[in-house]
PDB file of C-alpha atoms and ligand atoms in Angstrom:
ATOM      1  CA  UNK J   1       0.000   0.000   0.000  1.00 94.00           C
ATOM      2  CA  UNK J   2       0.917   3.923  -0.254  1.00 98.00           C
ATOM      3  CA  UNK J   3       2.103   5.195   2.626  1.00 98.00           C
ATOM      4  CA  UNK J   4       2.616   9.005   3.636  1.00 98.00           C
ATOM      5  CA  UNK J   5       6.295   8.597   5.395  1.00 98.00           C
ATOM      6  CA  UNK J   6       7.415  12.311   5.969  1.00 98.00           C
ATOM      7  CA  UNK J   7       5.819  15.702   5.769  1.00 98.00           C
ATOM      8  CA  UNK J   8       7.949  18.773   4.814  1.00 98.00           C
ATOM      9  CA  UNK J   9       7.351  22.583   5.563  1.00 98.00           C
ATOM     10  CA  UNK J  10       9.549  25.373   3.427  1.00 98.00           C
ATOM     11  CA  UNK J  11       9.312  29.019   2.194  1.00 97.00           C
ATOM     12  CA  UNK J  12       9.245  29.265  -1.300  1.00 96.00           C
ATOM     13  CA  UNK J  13      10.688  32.493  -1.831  1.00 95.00           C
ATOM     14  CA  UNK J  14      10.657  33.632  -5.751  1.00 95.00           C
ATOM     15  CA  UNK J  15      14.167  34.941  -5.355  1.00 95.00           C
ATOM     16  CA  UNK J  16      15.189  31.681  -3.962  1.00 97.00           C
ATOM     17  CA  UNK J  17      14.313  30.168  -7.304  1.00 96.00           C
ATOM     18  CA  UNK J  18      16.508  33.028  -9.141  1.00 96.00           C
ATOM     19  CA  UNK J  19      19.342  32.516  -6.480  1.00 97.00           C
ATOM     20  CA  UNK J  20      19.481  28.998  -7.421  1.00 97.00           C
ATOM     21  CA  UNK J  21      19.285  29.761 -11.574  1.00 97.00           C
ATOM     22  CA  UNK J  22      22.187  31.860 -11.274  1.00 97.00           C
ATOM     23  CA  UNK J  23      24.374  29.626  -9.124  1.00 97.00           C
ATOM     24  CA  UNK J  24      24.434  32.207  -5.895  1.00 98.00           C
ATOM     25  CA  UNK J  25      24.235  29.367  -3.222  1.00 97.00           C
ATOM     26  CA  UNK J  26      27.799  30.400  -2.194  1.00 97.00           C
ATOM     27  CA  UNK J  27      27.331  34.285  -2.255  1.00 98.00           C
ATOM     28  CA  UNK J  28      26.890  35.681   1.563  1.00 97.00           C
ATOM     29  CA  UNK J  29      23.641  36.518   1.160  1.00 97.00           C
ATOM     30  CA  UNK J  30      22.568  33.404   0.131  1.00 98.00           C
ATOM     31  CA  UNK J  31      24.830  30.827   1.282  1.00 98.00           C
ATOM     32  CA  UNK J  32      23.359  30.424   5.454  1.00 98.00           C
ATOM     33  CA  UNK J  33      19.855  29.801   3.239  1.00 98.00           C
ATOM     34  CA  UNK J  34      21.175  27.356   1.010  1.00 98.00           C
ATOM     35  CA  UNK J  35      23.294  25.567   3.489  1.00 98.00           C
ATOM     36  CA  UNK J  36      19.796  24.902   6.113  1.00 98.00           C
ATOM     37  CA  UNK J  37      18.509  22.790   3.402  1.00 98.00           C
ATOM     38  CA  UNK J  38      21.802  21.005   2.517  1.00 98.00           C
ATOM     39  CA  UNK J  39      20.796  18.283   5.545  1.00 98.00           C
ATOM     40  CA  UNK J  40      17.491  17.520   3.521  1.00 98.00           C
ATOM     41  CA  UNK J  41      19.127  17.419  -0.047  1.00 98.00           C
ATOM     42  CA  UNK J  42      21.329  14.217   2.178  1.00 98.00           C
ATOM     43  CA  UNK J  43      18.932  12.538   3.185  1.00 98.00           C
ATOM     44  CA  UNK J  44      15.838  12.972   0.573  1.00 98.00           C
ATOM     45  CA  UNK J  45      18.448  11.525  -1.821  1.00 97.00           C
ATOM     46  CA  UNK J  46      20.349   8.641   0.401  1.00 98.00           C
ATOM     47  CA  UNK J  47      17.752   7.983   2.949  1.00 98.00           C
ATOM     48  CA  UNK J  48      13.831   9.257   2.306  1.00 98.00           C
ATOM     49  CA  UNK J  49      13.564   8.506  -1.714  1.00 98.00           C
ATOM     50  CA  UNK J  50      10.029   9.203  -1.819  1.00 98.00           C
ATOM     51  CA  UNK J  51       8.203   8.125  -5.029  1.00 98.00           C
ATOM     52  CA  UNK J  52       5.465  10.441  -5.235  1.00 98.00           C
ATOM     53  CA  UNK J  53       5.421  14.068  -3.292  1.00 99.00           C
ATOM     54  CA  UNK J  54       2.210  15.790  -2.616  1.00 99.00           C
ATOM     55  CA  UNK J  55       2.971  19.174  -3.211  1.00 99.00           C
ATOM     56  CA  UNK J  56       0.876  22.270  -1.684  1.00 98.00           C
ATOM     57  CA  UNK J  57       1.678  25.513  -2.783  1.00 98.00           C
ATOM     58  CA  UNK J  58      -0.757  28.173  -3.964  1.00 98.00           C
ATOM     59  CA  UNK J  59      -0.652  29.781  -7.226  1.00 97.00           C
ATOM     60  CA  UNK J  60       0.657  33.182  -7.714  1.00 96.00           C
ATOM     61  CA  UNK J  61      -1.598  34.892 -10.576  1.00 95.00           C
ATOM     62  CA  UNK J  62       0.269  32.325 -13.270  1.00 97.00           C
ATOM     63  CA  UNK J  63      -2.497  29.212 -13.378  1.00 97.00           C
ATOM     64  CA  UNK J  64      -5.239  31.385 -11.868  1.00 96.00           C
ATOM     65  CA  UNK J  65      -6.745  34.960 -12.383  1.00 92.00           C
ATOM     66  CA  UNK J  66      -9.622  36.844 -10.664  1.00 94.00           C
ATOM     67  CA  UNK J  67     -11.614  34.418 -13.464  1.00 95.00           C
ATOM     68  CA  UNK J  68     -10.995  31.267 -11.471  1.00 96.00           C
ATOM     69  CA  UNK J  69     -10.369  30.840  -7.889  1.00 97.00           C
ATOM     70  CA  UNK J  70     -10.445  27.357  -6.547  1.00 98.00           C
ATOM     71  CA  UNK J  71      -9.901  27.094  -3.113  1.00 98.00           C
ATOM     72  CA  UNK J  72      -8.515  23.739  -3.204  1.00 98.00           C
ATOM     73  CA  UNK J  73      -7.171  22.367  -6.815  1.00 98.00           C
ATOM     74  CA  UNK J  74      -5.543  19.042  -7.412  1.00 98.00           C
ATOM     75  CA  UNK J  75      -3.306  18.311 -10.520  1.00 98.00           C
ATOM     76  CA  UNK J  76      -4.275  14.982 -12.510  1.00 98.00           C
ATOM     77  CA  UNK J  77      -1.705  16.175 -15.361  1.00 98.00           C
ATOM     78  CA  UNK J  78       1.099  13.557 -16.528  1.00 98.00           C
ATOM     79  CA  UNK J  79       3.315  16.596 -16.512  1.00 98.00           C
ATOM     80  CA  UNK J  80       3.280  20.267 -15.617  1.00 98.00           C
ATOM     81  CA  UNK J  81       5.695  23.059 -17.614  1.00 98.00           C
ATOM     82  CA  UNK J  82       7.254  25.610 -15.318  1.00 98.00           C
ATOM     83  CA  UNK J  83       5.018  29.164 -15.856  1.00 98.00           C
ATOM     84  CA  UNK J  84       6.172  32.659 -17.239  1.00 97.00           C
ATOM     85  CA  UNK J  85       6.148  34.912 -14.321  1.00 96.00           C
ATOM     86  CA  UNK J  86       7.481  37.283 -16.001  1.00 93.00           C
ATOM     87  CA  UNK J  87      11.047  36.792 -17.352  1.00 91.00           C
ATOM     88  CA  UNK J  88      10.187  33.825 -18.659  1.00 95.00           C
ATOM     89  CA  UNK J  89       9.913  30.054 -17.530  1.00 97.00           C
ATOM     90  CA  UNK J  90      12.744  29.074 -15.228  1.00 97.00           C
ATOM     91  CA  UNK J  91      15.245  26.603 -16.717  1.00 96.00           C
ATOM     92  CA  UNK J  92      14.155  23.627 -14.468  1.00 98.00           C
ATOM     93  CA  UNK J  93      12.844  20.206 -15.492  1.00 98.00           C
ATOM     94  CA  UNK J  94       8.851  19.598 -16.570  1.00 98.00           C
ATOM     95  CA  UNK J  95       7.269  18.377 -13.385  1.00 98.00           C
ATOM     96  CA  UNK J  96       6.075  14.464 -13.899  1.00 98.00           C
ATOM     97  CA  UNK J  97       2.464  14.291 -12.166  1.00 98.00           C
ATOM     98  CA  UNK J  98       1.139  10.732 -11.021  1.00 98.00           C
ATOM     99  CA  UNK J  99      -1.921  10.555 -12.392  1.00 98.00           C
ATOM    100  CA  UNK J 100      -3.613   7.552 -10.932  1.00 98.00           C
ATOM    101  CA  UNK J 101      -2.497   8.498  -7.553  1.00 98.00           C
ATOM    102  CA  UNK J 102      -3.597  12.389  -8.552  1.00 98.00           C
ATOM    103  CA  UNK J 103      -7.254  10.506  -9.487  1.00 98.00           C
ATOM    104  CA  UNK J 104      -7.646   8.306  -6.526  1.00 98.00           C
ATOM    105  CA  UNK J 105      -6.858  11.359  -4.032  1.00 98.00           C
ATOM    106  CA  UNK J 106      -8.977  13.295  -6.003  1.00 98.00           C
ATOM    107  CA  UNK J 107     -11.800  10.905  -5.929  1.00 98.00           C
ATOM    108  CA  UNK J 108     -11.077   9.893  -1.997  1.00 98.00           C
ATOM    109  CA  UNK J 109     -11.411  13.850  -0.968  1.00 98.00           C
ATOM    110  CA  UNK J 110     -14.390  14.198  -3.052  1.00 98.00           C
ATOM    111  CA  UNK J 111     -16.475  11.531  -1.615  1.00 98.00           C
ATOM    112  CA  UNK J 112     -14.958  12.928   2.095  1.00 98.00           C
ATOM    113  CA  UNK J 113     -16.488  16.035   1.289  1.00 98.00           C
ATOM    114  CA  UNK J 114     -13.792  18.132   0.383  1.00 98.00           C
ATOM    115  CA  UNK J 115     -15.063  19.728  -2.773  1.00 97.00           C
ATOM    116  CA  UNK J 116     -11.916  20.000  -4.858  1.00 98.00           C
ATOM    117  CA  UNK J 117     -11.124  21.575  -8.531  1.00 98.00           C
ATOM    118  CA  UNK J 118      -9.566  18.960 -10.680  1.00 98.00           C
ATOM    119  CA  UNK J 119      -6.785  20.095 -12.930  1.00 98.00           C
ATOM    120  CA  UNK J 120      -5.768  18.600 -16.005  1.00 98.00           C
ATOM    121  CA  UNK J 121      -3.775  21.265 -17.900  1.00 97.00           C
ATOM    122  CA  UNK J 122      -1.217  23.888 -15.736  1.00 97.00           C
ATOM    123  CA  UNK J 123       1.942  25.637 -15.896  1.00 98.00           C
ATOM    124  CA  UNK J 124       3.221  25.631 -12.577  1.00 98.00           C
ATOM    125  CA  UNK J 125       5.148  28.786 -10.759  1.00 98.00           C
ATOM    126  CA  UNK J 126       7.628  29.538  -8.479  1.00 98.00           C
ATOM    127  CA  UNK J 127       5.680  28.212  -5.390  1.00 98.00           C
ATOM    128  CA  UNK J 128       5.898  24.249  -6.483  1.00 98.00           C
ATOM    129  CA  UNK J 129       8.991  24.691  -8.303  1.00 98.00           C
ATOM    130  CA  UNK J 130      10.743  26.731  -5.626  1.00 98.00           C
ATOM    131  CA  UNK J 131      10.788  23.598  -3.145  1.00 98.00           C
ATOM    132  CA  UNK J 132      11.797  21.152  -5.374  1.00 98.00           C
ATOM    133  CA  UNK J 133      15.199  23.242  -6.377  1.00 98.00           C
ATOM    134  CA  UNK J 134      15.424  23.656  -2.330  1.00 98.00           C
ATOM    135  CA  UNK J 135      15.489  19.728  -2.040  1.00 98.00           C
ATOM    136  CA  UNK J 136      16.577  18.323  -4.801  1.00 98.00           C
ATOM    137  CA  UNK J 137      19.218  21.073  -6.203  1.00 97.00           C
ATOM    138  CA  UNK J 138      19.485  20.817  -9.965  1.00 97.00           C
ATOM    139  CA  UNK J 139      18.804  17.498 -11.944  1.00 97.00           C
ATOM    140  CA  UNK J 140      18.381  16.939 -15.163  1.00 98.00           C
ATOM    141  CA  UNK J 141      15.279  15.223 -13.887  1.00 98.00           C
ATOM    142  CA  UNK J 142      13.125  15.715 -10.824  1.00 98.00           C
ATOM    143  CA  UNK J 143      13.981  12.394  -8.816  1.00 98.00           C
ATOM    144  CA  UNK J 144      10.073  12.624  -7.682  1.00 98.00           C
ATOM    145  CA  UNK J 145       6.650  12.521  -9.603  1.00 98.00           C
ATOM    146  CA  UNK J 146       4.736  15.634  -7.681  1.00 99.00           C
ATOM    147  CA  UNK J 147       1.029  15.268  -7.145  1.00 99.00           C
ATOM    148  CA  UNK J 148       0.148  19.413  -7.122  1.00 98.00           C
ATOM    149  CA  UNK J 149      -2.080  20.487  -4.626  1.00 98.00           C
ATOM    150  CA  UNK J 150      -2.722  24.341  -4.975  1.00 98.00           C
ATOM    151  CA  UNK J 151      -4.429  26.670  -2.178  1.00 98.00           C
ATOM    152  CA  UNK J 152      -5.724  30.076  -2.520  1.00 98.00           C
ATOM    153  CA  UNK J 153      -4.293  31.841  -0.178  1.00 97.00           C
ATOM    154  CA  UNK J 154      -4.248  35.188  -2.838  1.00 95.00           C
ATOM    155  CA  UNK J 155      -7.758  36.453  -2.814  1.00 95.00           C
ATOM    156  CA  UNK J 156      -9.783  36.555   0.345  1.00 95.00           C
ATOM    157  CA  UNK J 157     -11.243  34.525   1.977  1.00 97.00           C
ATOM    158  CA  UNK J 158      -8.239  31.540   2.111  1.00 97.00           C
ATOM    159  CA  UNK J 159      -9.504  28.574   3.872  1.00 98.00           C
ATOM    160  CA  UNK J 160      -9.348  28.096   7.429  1.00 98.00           C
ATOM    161  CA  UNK J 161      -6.424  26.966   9.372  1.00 98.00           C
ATOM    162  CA  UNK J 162      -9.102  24.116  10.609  1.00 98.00           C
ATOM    163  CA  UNK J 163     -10.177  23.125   6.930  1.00 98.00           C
ATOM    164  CA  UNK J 164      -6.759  22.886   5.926  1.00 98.00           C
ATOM    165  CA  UNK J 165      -5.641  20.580   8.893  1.00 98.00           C
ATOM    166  CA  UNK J 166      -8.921  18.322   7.946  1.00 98.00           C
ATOM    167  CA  UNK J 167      -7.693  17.830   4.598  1.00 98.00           C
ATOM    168  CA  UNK J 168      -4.268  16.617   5.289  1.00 98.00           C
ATOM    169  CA  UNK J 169      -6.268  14.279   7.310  1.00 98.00           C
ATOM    170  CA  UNK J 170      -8.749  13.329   4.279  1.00 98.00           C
ATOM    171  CA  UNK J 171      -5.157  13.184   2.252  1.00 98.00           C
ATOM    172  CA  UNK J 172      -3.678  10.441   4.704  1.00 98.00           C
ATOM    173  CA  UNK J 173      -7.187   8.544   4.074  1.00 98.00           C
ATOM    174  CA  UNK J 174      -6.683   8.574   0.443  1.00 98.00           C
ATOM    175  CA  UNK J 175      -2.825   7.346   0.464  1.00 98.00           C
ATOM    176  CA  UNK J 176      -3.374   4.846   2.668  1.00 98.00           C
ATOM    177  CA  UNK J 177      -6.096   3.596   0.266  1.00 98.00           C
ATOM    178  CA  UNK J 178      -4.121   3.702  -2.791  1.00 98.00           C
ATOM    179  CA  UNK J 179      -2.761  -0.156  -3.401  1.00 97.00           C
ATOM    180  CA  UNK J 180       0.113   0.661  -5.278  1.00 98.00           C
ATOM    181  CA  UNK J 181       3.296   0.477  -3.024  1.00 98.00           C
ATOM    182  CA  UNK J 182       4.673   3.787  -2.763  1.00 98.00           C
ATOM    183  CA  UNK J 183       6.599   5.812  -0.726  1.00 98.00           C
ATOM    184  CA  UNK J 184       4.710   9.091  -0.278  1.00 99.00           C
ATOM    185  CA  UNK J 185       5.823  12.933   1.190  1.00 99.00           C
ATOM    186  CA  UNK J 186       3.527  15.407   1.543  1.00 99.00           C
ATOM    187  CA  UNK J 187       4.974  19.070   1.428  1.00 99.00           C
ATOM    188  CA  UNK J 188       3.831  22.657   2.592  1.00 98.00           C
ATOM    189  CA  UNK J 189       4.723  25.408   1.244  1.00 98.00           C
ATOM    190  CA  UNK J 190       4.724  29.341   1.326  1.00 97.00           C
ATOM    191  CA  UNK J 191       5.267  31.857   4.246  1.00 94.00           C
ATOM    192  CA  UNK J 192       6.642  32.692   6.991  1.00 97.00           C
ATOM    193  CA  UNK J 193       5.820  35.895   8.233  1.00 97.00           C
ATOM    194  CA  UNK J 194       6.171  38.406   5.402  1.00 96.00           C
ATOM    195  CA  UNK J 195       4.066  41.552   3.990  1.00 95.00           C
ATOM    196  CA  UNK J 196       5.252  42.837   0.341  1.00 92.00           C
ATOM    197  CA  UNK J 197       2.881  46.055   0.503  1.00 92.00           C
ATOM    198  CA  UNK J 198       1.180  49.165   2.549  1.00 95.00           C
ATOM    199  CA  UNK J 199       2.973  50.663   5.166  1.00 94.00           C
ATOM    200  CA  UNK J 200       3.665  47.662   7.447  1.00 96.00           C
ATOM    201  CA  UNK J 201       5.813  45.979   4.161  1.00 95.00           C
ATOM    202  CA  UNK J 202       8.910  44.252   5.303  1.00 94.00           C
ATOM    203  CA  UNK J 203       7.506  42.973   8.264  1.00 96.00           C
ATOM    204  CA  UNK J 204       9.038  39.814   9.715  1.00 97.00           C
ATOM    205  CA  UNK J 205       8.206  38.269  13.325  1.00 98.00           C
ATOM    206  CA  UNK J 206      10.841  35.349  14.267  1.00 98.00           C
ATOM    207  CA  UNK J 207       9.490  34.436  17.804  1.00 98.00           C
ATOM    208  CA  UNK J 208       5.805  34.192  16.420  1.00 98.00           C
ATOM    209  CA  UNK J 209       7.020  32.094  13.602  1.00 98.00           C
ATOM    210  CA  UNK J 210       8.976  29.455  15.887  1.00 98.00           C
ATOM    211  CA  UNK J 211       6.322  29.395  17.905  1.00 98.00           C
ATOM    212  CA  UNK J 212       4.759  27.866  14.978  1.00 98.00           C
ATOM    213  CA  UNK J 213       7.622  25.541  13.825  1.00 98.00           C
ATOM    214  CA  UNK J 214       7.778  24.642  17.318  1.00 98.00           C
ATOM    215  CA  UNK J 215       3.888  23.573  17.462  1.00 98.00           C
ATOM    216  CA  UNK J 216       4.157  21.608  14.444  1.00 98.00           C
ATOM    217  CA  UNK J 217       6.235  18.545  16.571  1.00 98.00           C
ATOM    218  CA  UNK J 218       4.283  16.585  18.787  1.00 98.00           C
ATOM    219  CA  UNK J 219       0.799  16.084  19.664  1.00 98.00           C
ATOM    220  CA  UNK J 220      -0.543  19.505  20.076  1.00 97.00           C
ATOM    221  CA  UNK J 221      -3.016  20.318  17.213  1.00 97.00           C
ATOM    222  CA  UNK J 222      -3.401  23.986  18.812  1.00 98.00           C
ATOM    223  CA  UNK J 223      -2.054  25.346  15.331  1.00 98.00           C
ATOM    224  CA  UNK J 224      -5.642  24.674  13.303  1.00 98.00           C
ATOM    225  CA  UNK J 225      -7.289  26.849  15.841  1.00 98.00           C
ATOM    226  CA  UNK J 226      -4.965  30.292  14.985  1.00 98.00           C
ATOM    227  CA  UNK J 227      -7.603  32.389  12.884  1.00 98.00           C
ATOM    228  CA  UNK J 228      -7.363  34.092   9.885  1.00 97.00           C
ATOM    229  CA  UNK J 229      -6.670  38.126  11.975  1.00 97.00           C
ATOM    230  CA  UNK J 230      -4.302  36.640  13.864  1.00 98.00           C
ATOM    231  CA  UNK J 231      -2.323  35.465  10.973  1.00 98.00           C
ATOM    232  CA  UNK J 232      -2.603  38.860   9.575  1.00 97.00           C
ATOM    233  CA  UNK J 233      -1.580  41.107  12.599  1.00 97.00           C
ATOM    234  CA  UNK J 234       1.114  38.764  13.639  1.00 98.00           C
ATOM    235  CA  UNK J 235       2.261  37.667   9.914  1.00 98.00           C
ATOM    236  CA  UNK J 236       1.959  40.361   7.816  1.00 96.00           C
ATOM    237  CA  UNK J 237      -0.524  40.134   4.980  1.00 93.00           C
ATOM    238  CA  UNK J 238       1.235  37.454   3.013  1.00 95.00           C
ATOM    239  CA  UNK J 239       2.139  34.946   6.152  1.00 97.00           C
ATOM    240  CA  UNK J 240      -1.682  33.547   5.664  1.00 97.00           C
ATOM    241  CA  UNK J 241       0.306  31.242   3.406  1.00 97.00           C
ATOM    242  CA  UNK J 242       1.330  29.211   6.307  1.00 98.00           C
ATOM    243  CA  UNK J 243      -2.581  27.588   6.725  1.00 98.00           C
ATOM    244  CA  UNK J 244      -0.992  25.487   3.317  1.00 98.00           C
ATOM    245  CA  UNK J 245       1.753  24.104   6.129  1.00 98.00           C
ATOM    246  CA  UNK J 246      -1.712  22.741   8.078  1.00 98.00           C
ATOM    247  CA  UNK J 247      -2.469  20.626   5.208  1.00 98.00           C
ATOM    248  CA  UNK J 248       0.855  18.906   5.723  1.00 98.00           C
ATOM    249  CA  UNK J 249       0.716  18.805   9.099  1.00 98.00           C
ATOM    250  CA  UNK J 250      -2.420  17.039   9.494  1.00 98.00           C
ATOM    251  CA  UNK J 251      -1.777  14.374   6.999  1.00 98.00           C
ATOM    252  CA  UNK J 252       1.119  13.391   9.494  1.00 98.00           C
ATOM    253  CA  UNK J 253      -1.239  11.901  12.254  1.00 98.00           C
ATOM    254  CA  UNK J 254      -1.286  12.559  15.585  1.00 98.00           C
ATOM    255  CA  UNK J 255       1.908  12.608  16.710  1.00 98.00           C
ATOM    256  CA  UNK J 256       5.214  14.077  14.695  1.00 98.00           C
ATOM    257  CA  UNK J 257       9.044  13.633  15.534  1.00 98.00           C
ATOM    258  CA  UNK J 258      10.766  16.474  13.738  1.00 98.00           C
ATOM    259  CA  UNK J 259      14.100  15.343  12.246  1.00 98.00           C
ATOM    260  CA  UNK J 260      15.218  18.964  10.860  1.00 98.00           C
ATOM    261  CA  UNK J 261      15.022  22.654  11.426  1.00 98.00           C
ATOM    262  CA  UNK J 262      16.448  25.764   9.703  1.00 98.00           C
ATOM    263  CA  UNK J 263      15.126  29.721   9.861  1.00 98.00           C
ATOM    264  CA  UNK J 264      16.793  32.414   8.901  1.00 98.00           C
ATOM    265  CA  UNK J 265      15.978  36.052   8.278  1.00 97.00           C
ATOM    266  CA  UNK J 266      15.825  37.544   5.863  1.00 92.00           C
ATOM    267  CA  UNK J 267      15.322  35.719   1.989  1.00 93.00           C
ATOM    268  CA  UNK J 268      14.131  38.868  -0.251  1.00 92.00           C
ATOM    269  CA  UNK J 269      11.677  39.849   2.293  1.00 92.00           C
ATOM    270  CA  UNK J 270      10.418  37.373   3.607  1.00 95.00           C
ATOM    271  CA  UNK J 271      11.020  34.988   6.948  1.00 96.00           C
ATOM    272  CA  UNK J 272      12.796  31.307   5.577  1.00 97.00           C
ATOM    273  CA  UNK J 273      11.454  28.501   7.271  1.00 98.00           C
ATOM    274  CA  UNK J 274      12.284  25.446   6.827  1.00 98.00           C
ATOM    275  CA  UNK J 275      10.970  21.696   8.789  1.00 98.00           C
ATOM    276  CA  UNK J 276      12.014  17.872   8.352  1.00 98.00           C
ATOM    277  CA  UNK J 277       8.766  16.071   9.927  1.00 98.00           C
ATOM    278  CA  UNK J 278       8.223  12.177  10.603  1.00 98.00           C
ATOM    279  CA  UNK J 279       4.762  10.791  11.701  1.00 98.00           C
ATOM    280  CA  UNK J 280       4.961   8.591  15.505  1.00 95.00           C
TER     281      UNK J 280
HETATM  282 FE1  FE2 G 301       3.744  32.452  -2.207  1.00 52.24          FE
END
């Protein structure tokens, strides 16, 4: 059977994904970044080789416009192109979806009750591509297929932290349904705190956002309960992107053993985290 064997969470900074492009891992600025993901580029490729990665990110005006808003979208693609943002597509591999899995998940959430938009054609941006340079580096191949999962956390009203959690839970339903035998990670993306506009921009708060790295180990589910305002006053206006992290989290289970840890200040402007979890 599938099984969902690790759960990552990680910023996925745009400039990140330019950093990388132009080989800056070693410059100053980038290099303490670069070097708190260098423990999980070790052991995704000698020790977790997952199969398939469930990858939740949210869209950043590439896929989806003001015409089309899906709060919760899964990709059912074979393969996804990296998207235009602007200077054109980054020079990174297509991403290889997983279809069947993609369908089953799809068709698991859907009879849960989680009403999700099924995609069959995308370009995918910076926020699923991001992660995968941050783990993998820079193959001529991604070493995972990537099951997309995209959130919007761009136009009010983003889901609830609550919501979120209960769909990582619907998620580890689904896997452990799926009889293939495959070794399954389930990522969140986006965040931390960060605000890229109005006259709070540039705000970053480090003790708020370990207290939320530090909530995501153990038992406590007290994270699914932090509401929308909160997010926003503590956050900045952009941090909301850490309810995507919930989705993760509760696919995990009760109980979490965290295996890595890295946050640094700042990445562009915005807070890095960066977490290595294990369901007990
Ligand atoms: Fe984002």
């Amino acid at each position: 059977m599938a099984r969902i064997t690790a759960g990552i969470g990680c910023s996925h900074v745009p400039a990140l994904g330019v950093a990388s492009d132009f080989d800056k891992e070693e410059e100053p600025y980038w290099k303490p970044i670069f070097d708190g993901f260098e423990w999980t580029r070790k052991w995704e490729s000698e020790e977790a080789r997952p199969d398939v990665v469930i990858l939740v990110y949210n869209d950043h005006a590439s896929a989806f416009d003001m015409n089309l808003i899906p709060t919760f979208a899964i990709g059912c693609a074979e393969r996804y192109s990296p998207a235009d943002e602007g200077w054109g597509p980054r020079k990174v591999p297509d991403v290889e979806g997983h279809p069947d899995l993609a369908w089953h998940i799809a068709q698991s959430l859907i009879l849960d009750e989680f009403d999700m938009t099924i995609i069959n054609e995308m370009d995918v941006d910076h926020g699923l591509t991001v992660p995968l340079s941050m783990m993998f580096g820079k193959p001529d191949k991604w070493p995972v297929k990537v099951v997309p999962l995209a959130v919007n956390v761009v136009t009010y009203p983003p889901p609830s932290g609550n919501r979120c959690w209960a769909l990582g839970e619907a998620i580890r339903r689904a896997v452990d349904s799926f009889p293939e035998d495959l070794n399954v990670q389930i990522w969140g993306t986006g965040g931390m705190s960060h605000q890229l506009q109005g006259p709070r921009a540039g705000l970053i708060n480090r003790e708020w956002d370990n207290g939320f790295l530090d909530k995501l180990i153990g038992s406590t589910d007290e994270l699914r309960r932090i509401q929308h305002i909160e997010y926003l006053r503590e956050t900045g206006s952009e941090g909301i992107e850490m309810v995507m992290w919930l989705i993760m989290r509760g696919a995990l289970g009760k109980t979490t053993r965290c295996l890595h840890r890295h946050y640094h200040v700042p990445a562009s402007n915005t807070a890095i985290g960066h977490i290595v979890l294990e369901p007990e």
